[in-house]
Amino acid sequence: MTGLTRLSLNQITTKRWSLPEAVRGCVDAGIPAIGLWRDKVAETGLARSAKLCRDAGLTVSSLCRGGFLTATDPQDRRAALAENLQAVEEAAELGTDTLVMVVGGLPAGSRDLAGARQAVADMIAELAPHAGDFGVRLAIEPLHPMFCADRAVVSTLGQALDLAEPHPTAHVGVVVDSYHLWWDPQLAQQIDRAGRSGRIASYQVCDWTLPLPADALLGRGHVGDGHIDFRTLTDQVTDAGYTGWIEVEIFNQQIWDTPGDQTLRTITERHLAHVAAP
Amino acid sequence: MTGLTRLSLNQITTKRWSLPEAVRGCVDAGIPAIGLWRDKVAETGLARSAKLCRDAGLTVSSLCRGGFLTATDPQDRRAALAENLQAVEEAAELGTDTLVMVVGGLPAGSRDLAGARQAVADMIAELAPHAGDFGVRLAIEPLHPMFCADRAVVSTLGQALDLAEPHPTAHVGVVVDSYHLWWDPQLAQQIDRAGRSGRIASYQVCDWTLPLPADALLGRGHVGDGHIDFRTLTDQVTDAGYTGWIEVEIFNQQIWDTPGDQTLRTITERHLAHVAAP
């Protein structure tokens, strides 16, 4: 891994940019890939988004996101299934094999965490073969445990792998996101497990910075600004056999308020300093 | 477990009360035990604090807290060692065998998480025999992963047990705190492991409520106000063989601003409704 050859911009990082602006920004910055968001794709149009990326020579490293699979009401479950099938088709049309799945939190008013986790497993089992038919892999993303109640009842890489393993590797993988996983005492062991079983669908990076902001979702920092040792983490992911894209995905209001080209300069500098092989 | 017989007030929950006020409050509310904090004990005086609890017939269920063991500078390490030995002696004088240990976050400027965790293991090994000499057990408290960088590099019950196991059960145990651990997919299995090996030194309860406040430390709620299933969790702890105190420990500015007697009424009601055996 040298230079920028494996760097991808997850477009939430430049939230104010439309999809065409993000594509243009990546080309200007020498970033060869982009992770797209469904709302931005919808804004530009699916076919046009796909063509813009293709024409610019950008690889679409992932589509964010499917998921929200924990509903217990049958009608809500059918709606979630339909929504996710739609997301699978969009991923295929955009030319990416990776659909990032944020699995959802506890249903409103529920304290049944085990039940919500079982609902996720059941929905993954329903969705995975359809995803496979489209050449798309469901990439289960464990989120930081502070989002367990409201956003993702899958909190560790080990748990995501347990969910993935009943399915073919081509149908279900996992996301290794530095922000969500860096604290896990089992992380090295689980990255090794994930890599050796061919389950790492995406490696996403951003840093853990303090204090947490009022909206805990928006506390992520540029690589190098926080507490995560990216050299060690990236070596673990690499040693486990992962050779895919390294996506920079940052939720942070201050970064969103920064001009996109400046953000991309910071991203490429930090990638070269902390993530890419020296 | 019936009624209030196993309920303990951790005095941080009534932060505005002095130690004598908290003792009086427990007696009035029919709460038979109290978890003390070192700063409150110091304010009242060690011998007087011990006598107040004894004379009131209150059991001291724990002393909060020792810890902060991750310093790398030799002088800082010696200071932490001395501070913790002092805490051990205070626990003994107060008549409790449980010293709660919050192990500390990353040293300033460090990203060496593995190193910080090793420093904790080394310090526990130094402290444990001394604690044993005083009849005090170091109760390692895993904190929620959102506190990993700044407060505790021990984030899961499994990790705390790994740290405890090289030492005699009478010297080192673990704290099961609902707020910090409820999300862990391995929780049931690790509670079982902890209970069967006689390592549960304390069971602390408060609820996970959202949104997180600006100071994430203060986001804890009364039992029943949040997302944690206390019936299931308490059954797991009980089935693992734990018969000790159930301490209510809540960090929450709004609760701290509520008159203490009212807080204790809420605590006893919630304990009867959600925690004590029906």
mmCIF file of C-alpha atoms in Angstrom, chain B residues 67-86 101 103-107 112-127 130 153:
data_model
loop_
_atom_site.group_PDB
_atom_site.id
_atom_site.type_symbol
_atom_site.label_atom_id
_atom_site.label_comp_id
_atom_site.label_asym_id
_atom_site.label_seq_id
_atom_site.Cartn_x
_atom_site.Cartn_y
_atom_site.Cartn_z
ATOM 1 C CA GLY B 67 -7.317 3.076 40.412
ATOM 2 C CA PHE B 68 -5.813 5.398 37.805
ATOM 3 C CA LEU B 69 -3.014 2.954 37.228
ATOM 4 C CA THR B 70 -1.909 3.707 33.670
ATOM 5 C CA ALA B 71 0.853 6.253 34.233
ATOM 6 C CA THR B 72 4.145 5.371 32.581
ATOM 7 C CA ASP B 73 6.374 7.878 34.359
ATOM 8 C CA PRO B 74 8.042 6.061 37.304
ATOM 9 C CA GLN B 75 7.338 8.875 39.733
ATOM 10 C CA ASP B 76 3.654 8.977 38.740
ATOM 11 C CA ARG B 77 3.486 5.229 39.161
ATOM 12 C CA ARG B 78 4.943 5.403 42.659
ATOM 13 C CA ALA B 79 2.432 8.120 43.529
ATOM 14 C CA ALA B 80 -0.460 6.003 42.187
ATOM 15 C CA LEU B 81 0.765 3.028 44.177
ATOM 16 C CA ALA B 82 0.920 5.076 47.383
ATOM 17 C CA GLU B 83 -2.512 6.550 46.749
ATOM 18 C CA ASN B 84 -4.035 3.129 46.234
ATOM 19 C CA LEU B 85 -2.397 1.675 49.328
ATOM 20 C CA GLN B 86 -3.918 4.562 51.233
ATOM 21 C CA MET B 101 -10.970 0.367 40.958
ATOM 22 C CA VAL B 103 -8.226 1.830 36.169
ATOM 23 C CA GLY B 104 -7.564 5.047 34.212
ATOM 24 C CA GLY B 105 -7.400 6.002 30.547
ATOM 25 C CA LEU B 106 -4.536 6.493 28.123
ATOM 26 C CA PRO B 107 -1.684 8.560 29.543
ATOM 27 C CA ASP B 112 -0.479 2.894 23.303
ATOM 28 C CA LEU B 113 -3.621 1.143 24.462
ATOM 29 C CA ALA B 114 -1.944 -2.240 24.834
ATOM 30 C CA GLY B 115 0.775 -0.607 26.925
ATOM 31 C CA ALA B 116 -1.746 1.096 29.181
ATOM 32 C CA ARG B 117 -3.537 -2.191 29.715
ATOM 33 C CA GLN B 118 -0.272 -3.886 30.611
ATOM 34 C CA ALA B 119 0.467 -1.086 33.090
ATOM 35 C CA VAL B 120 -2.868 -1.824 34.785
ATOM 36 C CA ALA B 121 -2.037 -5.524 35.032
ATOM 37 C CA ASP B 122 1.357 -4.717 36.525
ATOM 38 C CA MET B 123 -0.068 -2.323 39.106
ATOM 39 C CA ILE B 124 -2.827 -4.742 40.111
ATOM 40 C CA ALA B 125 -0.138 -7.360 40.674
ATOM 41 C CA GLU B 126 1.737 -4.960 42.928
ATOM 42 C CA LEU B 127 -1.313 -3.867 44.871
ATOM 43 C CA HIS B 130 -1.158 -5.566 50.076
ATOM 44 C CA VAL B 153 -8.848 1.147 29.450
#
